[in-house]
Coordinates of C-alpha atoms in Angstrom, one line a residue:
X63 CA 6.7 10.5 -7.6
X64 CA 10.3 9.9 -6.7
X65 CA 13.4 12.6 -6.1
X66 CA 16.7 12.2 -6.9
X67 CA 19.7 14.1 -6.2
X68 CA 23.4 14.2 -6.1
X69 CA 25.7 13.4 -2.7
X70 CA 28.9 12.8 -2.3
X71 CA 30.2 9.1 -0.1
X72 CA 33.4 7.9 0.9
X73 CA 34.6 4.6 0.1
X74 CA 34.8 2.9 3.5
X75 CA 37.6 0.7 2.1
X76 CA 39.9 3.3 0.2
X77 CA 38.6 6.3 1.3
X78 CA 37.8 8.3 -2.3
X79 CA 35.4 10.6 -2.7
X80 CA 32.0 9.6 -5.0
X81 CA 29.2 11.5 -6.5
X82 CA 26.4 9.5 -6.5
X83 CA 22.6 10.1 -7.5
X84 CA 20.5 8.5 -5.0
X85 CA 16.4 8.8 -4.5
X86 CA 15.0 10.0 -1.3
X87 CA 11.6 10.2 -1.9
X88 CA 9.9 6.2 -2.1
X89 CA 5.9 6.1 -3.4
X90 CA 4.6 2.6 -1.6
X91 CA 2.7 2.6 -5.0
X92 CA 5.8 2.1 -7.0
X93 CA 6.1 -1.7 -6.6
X94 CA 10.0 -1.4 -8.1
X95 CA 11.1 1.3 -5.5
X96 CA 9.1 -0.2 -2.7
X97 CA 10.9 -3.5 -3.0
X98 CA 14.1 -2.1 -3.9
X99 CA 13.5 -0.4 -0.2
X100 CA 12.7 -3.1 1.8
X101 CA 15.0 -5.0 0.4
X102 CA 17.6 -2.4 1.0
X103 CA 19.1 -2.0 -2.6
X104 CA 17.4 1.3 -3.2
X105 CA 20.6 3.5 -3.4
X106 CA 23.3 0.6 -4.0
X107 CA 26.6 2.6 -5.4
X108 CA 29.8 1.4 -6.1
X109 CA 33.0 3.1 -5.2
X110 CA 34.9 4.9 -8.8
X111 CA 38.5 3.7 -7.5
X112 CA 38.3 0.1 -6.1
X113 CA 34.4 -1.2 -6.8
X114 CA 33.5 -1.4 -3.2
X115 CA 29.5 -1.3 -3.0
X116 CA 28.3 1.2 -0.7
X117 CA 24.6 2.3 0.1
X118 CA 24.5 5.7 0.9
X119 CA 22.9 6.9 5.0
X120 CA 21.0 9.4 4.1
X121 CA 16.9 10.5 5.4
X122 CA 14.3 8.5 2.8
X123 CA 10.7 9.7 2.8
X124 CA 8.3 6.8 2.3
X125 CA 4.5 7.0 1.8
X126 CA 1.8 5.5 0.6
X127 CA -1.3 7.6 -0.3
X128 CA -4.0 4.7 0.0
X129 CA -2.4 3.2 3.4
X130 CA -2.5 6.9 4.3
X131 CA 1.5 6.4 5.3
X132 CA 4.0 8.5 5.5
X133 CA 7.4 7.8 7.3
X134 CA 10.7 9.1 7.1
X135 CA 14.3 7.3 8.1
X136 CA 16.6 9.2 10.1
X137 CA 19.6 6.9 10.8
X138 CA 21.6 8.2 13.7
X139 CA 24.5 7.2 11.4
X140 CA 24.1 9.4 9.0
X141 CA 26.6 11.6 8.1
X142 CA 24.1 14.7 8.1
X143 CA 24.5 16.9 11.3
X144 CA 21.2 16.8 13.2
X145 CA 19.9 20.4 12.7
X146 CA 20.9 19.3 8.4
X147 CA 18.5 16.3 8.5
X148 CA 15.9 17.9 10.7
X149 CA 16.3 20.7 7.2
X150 CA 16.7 17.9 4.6
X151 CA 13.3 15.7 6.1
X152 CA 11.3 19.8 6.3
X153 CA 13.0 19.9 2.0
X154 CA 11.7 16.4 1.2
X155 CA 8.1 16.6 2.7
X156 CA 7.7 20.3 0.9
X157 CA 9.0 18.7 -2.2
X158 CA 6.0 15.9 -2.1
X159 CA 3.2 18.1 -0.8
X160 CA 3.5 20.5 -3.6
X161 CA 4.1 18.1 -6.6
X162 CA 0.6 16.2 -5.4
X163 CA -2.6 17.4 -6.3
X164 CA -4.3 19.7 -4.0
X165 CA -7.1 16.9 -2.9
X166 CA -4.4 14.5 -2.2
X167 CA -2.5 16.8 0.1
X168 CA -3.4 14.9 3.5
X169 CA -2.6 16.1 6.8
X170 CA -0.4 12.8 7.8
X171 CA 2.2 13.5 4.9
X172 CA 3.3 17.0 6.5
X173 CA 4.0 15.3 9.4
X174 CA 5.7 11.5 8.6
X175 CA 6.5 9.3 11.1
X176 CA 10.0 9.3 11.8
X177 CA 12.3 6.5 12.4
X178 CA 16.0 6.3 13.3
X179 CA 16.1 2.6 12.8
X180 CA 15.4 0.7 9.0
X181 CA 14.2 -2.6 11.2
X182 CA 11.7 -0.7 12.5
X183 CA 10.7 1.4 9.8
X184 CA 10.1 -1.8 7.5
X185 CA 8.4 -2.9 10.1
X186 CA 5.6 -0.2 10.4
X187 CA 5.4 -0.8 6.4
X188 CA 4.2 -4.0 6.9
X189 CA 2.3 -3.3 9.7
X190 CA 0.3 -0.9 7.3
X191 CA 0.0 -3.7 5.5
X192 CA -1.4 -5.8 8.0
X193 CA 1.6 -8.4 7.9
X194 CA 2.3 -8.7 11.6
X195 CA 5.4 -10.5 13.1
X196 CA 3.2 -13.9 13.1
X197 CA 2.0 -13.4 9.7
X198 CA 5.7 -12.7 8.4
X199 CA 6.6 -16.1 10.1
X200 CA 3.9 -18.1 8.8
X201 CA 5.0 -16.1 5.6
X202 CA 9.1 -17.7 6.4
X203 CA 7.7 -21.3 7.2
X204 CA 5.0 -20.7 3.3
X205 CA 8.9 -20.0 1.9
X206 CA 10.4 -22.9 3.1
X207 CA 7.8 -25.0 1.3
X208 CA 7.8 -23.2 -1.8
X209 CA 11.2 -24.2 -2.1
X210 CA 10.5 -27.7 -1.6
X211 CA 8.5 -27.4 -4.5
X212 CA 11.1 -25.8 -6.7
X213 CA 13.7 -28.3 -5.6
X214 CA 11.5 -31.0 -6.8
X215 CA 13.9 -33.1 -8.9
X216 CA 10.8 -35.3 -10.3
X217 CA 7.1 -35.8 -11.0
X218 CA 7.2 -38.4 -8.5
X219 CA 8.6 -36.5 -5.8
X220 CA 6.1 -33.3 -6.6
X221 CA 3.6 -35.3 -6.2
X222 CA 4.6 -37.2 -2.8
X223 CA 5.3 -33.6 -1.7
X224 CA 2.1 -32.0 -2.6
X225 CA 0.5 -35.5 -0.9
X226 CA 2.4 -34.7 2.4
X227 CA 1.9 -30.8 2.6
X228 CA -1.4 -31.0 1.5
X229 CA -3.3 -29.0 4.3
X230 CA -1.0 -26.3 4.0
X231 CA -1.6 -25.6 0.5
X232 CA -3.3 -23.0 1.4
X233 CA -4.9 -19.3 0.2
X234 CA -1.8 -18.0 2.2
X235 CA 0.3 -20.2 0.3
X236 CA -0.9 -19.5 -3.0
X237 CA -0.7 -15.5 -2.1
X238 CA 2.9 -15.6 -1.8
X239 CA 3.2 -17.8 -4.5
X240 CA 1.8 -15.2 -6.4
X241 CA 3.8 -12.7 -4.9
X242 CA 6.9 -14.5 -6.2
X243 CA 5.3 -14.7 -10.2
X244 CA 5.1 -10.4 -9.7
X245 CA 8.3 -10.0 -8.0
X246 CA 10.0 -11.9 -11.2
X247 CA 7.7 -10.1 -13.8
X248 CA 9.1 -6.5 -11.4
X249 CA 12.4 -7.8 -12.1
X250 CA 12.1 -8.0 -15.7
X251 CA 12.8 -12.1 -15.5
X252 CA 9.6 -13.1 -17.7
X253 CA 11.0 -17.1 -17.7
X254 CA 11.1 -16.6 -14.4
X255 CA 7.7 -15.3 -13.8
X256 CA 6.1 -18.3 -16.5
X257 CA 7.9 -21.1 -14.9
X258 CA 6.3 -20.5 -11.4
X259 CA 2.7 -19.0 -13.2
X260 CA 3.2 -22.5 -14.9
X261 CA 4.0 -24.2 -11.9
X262 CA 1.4 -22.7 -9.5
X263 CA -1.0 -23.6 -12.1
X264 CA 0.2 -27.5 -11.4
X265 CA 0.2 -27.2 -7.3
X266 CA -3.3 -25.8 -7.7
X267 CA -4.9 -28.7 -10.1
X268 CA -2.9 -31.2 -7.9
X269 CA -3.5 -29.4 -4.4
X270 CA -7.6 -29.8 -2.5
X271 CA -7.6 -26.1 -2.1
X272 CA -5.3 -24.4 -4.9
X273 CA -7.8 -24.2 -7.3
X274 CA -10.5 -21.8 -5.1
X275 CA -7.3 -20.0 -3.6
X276 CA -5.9 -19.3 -7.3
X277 CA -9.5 -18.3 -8.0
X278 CA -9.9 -16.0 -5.4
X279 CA -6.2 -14.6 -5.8
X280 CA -7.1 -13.7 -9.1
X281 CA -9.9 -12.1 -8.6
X282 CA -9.2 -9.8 -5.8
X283 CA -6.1 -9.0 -8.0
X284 CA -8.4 -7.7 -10.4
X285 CA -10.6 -5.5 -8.3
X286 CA -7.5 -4.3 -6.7
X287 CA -5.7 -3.4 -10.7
X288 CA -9.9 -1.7 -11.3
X289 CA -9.3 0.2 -7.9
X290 CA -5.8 1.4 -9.0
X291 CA -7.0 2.2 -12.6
X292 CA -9.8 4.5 -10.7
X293 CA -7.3 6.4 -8.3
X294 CA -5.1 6.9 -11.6
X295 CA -7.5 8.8 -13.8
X296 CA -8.7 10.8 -10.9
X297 CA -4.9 11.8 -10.4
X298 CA -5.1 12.5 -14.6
X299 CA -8.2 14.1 -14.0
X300 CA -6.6 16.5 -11.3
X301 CA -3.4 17.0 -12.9
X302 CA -2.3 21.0 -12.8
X303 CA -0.2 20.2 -16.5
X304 CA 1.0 17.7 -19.1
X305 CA 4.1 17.6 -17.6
X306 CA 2.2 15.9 -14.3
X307 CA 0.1 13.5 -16.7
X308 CA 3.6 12.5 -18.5
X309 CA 4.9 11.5 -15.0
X310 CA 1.7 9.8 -14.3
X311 CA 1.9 7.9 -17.2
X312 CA 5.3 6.9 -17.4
X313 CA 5.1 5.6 -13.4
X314 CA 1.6 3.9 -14.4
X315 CA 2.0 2.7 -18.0
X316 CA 0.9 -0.9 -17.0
X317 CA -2.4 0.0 -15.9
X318 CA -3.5 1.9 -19.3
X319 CA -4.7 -1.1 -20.8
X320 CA -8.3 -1.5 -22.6
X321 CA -9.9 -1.8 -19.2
X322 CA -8.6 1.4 -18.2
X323 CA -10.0 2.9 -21.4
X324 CA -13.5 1.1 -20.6
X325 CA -13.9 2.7 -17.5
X326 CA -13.4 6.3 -19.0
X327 CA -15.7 5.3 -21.7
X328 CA -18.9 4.4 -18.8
X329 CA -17.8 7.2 -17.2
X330 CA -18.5 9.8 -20.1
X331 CA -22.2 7.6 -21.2
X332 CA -22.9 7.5 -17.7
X333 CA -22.3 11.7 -17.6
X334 CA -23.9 12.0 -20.8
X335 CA -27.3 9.7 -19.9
X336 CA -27.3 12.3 -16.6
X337 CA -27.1 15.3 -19.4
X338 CA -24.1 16.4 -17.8
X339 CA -22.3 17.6 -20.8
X340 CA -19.6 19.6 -19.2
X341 CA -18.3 16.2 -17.5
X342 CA -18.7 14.3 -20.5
X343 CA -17.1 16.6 -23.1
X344 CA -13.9 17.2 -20.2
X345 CA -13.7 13.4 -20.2
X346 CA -13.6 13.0 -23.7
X347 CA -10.8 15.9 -23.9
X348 CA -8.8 14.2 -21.2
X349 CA -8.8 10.9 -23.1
X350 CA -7.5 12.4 -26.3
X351 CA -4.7 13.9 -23.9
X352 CA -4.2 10.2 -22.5
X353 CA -3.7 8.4 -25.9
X354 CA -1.7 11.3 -27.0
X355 CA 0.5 10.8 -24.5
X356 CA 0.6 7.4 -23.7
X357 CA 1.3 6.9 -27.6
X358 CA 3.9 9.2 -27.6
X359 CA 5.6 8.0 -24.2
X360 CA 6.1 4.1 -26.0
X361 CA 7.4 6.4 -29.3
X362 CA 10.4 7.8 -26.5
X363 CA 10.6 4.2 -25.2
X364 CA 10.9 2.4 -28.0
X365 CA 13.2 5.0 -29.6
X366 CA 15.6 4.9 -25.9
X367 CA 15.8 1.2 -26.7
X368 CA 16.4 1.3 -30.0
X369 CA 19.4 3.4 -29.2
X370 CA 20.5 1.2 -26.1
X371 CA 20.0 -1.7 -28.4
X372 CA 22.4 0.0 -31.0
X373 CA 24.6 1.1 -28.4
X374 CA 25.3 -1.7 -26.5
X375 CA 26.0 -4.0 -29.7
X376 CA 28.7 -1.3 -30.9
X377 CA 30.1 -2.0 -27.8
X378 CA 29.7 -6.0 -27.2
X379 CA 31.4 -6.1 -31.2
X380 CA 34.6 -4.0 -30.2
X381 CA 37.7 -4.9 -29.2
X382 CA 38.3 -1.8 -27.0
X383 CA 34.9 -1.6 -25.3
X384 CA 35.9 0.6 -22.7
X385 CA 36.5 3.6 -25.6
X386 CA 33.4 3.2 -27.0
X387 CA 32.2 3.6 -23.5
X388 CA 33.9 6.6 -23.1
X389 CA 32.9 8.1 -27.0
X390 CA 29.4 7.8 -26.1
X391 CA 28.8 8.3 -22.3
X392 CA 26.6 10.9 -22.4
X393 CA 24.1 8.3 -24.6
X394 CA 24.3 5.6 -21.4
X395 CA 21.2 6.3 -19.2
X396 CA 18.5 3.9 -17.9
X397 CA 17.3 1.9 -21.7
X398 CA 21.2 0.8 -22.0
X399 CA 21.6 -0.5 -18.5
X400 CA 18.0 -2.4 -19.0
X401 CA 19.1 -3.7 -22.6
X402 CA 22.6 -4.6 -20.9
X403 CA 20.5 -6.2 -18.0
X404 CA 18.2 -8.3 -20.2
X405 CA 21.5 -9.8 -21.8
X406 CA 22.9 -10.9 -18.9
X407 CA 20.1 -12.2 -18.0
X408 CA 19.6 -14.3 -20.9
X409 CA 23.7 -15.7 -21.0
X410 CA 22.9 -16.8 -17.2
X411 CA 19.8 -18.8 -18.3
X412 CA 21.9 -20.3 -21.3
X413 CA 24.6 -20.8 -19.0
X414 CA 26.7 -19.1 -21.0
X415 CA 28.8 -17.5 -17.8
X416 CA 32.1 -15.9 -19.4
X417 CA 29.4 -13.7 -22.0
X418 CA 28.0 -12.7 -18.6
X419 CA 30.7 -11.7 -16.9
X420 CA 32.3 -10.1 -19.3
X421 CA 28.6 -7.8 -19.7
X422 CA 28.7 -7.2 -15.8
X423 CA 32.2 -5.2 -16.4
X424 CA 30.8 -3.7 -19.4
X425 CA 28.5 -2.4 -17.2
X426 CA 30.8 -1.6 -13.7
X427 CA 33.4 0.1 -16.0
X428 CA 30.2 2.2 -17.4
X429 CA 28.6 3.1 -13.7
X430 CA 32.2 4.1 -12.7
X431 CA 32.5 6.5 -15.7
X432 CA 29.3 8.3 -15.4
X433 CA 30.4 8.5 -11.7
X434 CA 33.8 9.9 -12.3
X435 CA 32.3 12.6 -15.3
X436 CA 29.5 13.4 -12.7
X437 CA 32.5 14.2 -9.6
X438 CA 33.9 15.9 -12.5
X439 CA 31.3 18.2 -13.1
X440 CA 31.4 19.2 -9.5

């Protein structure tokens, strides 16, 4: 689960006031939040008057139920008065205990680990993780040579390369290889994500040990997707209300795929077979409740697109964008700024640079009217 809530910043640079929505509340689960965190981009704003970007100092809870984490930032900086913070970290700690199921209420998330500096913070992440200083070095020098690949400029050259770094071709290697494919495919960058899936595929044919590394990669990515799928419909399973299963879903729509669906169906033969007909008839109901949902969830999506899609070519086709921006504000939300995204995307990739630019101020003059309606408001 994630929280959100309004603030107010100053601009550093002009000094206006902005109200800004900003999320304070980071599951380690949520790949797209986690790396937005890390990579500090989580609560990017821009200033309404002069475009400044500003991120926000202000406490972010951070945990990660099957790392059993839970850690809080507390920048000294922060514009909260210490007895305030001490108050806002004691808000956003009740706020996650209570929306979690009552068997995944742990005794480490009522009291998170609290850090005053984001250094050290990410760093206890990682450490969670197990990727130690050294490892995140050998993980800088596994970087380096990535991008020797992708700088390449021939067959020939790939080849010499792969001759020359041979040895170090390793399972590490490969691993962040593949953790550069699933940060493009986060991102949204599909011909991103193929070109180096394709391109891993050739350094493991032409590498001695890509082809077991790839093999292994793939398969503990597998058990670790059947592990996730498991946690997911005990968290259906346990869920006080549709309204928690909706959540669930939407967060966890990836993983409802025919293996998911599997897995429920040996879980209500194997209930059945033990004549357990309580378990078996509660799965069944759950999985009628899961389709439901999860068939009703892509109807919102698709329908939120649809209208993004509509919106965003009413305003690409005027010649006074910024009033249709204005007519319809209330209809820009979240599938506009992804169709608008995916656009921009695709001009950059055709080179196309003035269609892109002009789509970025499409969408700055669009942030800074939904920020100016929102100070509005207040």
């Amino acid at each position: 689960m994630s929280m959100q809530q309004s603030i107010t910043i100053l601009c550093p640079e002009c000094g206006t006031e902005s109200d800004v929505m900003i999320q304070d509340i980071v599951n380690g689960q949520d790949l797209v939040a986690k790396t937005a965190f890390l990579e500090e981009r989580l609560n990017e704003a821009q200033c309404v008057r002069c475009h400044t970007n500003i991120t926000p100092t202000v406490p972010i809870l951070y945990y990660d139920l099957e790392k059993e984490t839970a850690f809080v930032l507390a920048p000294p900086e922060s514009s909260l008065a210490a007895a305030t913070q001490d108050e806002t970290i004691q808000a956003l700690t009740n706020v996650l205990i209570n929306d979690l199921p009552a068997g995944q209420r742990k005794p480490y998330l009522f009291t998170p680990t609290r850090f005053d500096s984001f250094e050290r913070m990410v760093d206890a992440i990682l450490e969670a993780e197990g990727i130690t200083a050294e490892v995140r070095q050998r993980q800088a020098e596994k970087a380096q040579l990535i991008e020797i690949f992708l700088t390449s400029p021939d067959e020939a050259t790939f080849q010499h390369n792969i001759e020359q770094y041979d040895a170090e071709l390793d399972y590490d290697f490969f691993e962040l290889f593949t953790g550069y494919i699933q940060s493009a495919q986060m991102a949204g960058d599909e011909s991103k994500a193929q070109m180096l899936f394709a391109l891993r595929e050739h350094l493991a044919k032409s590498s001695s040990q890509g082809q077991l590394a790839v093999a292994q990669l793939d398969a503990q990515m597998s058990a670790e997707v059947a592990k996730r799928q498991e946690q997911l419909l005990e968290q259906l399973r346990e869920a006080r209300n549709n309204e928690q299963r909706e959540r669930l879903i939407a967060d966890n729509y990836e993983l409802l795929d025919l293996t998911f669906f599997e897995q429920v169906a040996a879980k209500i033969d194997q209930a059945a077979h033990a004549g357990d007909s309580v378990t078996a008839n509660s799965l069944k109901a759950l999985r009628s409740n899961i389709l439901f949902l999860k068939t009703e969830y892509e109807k919102k999506t698709k329908a939120a697109l649809e209208k993004g899609e509509e919106l965003f070519k009413q305003i690409i086709q005027s010649d006074q964008p910024d009033q249709i921006i204005k007519k319809n504000l209330a209809q820009i939300d979240e599938s506009f700024f992804f169709v608008l995204g995916t656009n921009i995307e695709r001009a950059r990739q055709q080179g196309q640079t003035e269609p892109a630019q002009a789509m970025e101020k499409i969408g700055q003059v669009a942030v800074t009217l939904l920020q100016q309606r929102q100070t509005s408001k207040l």
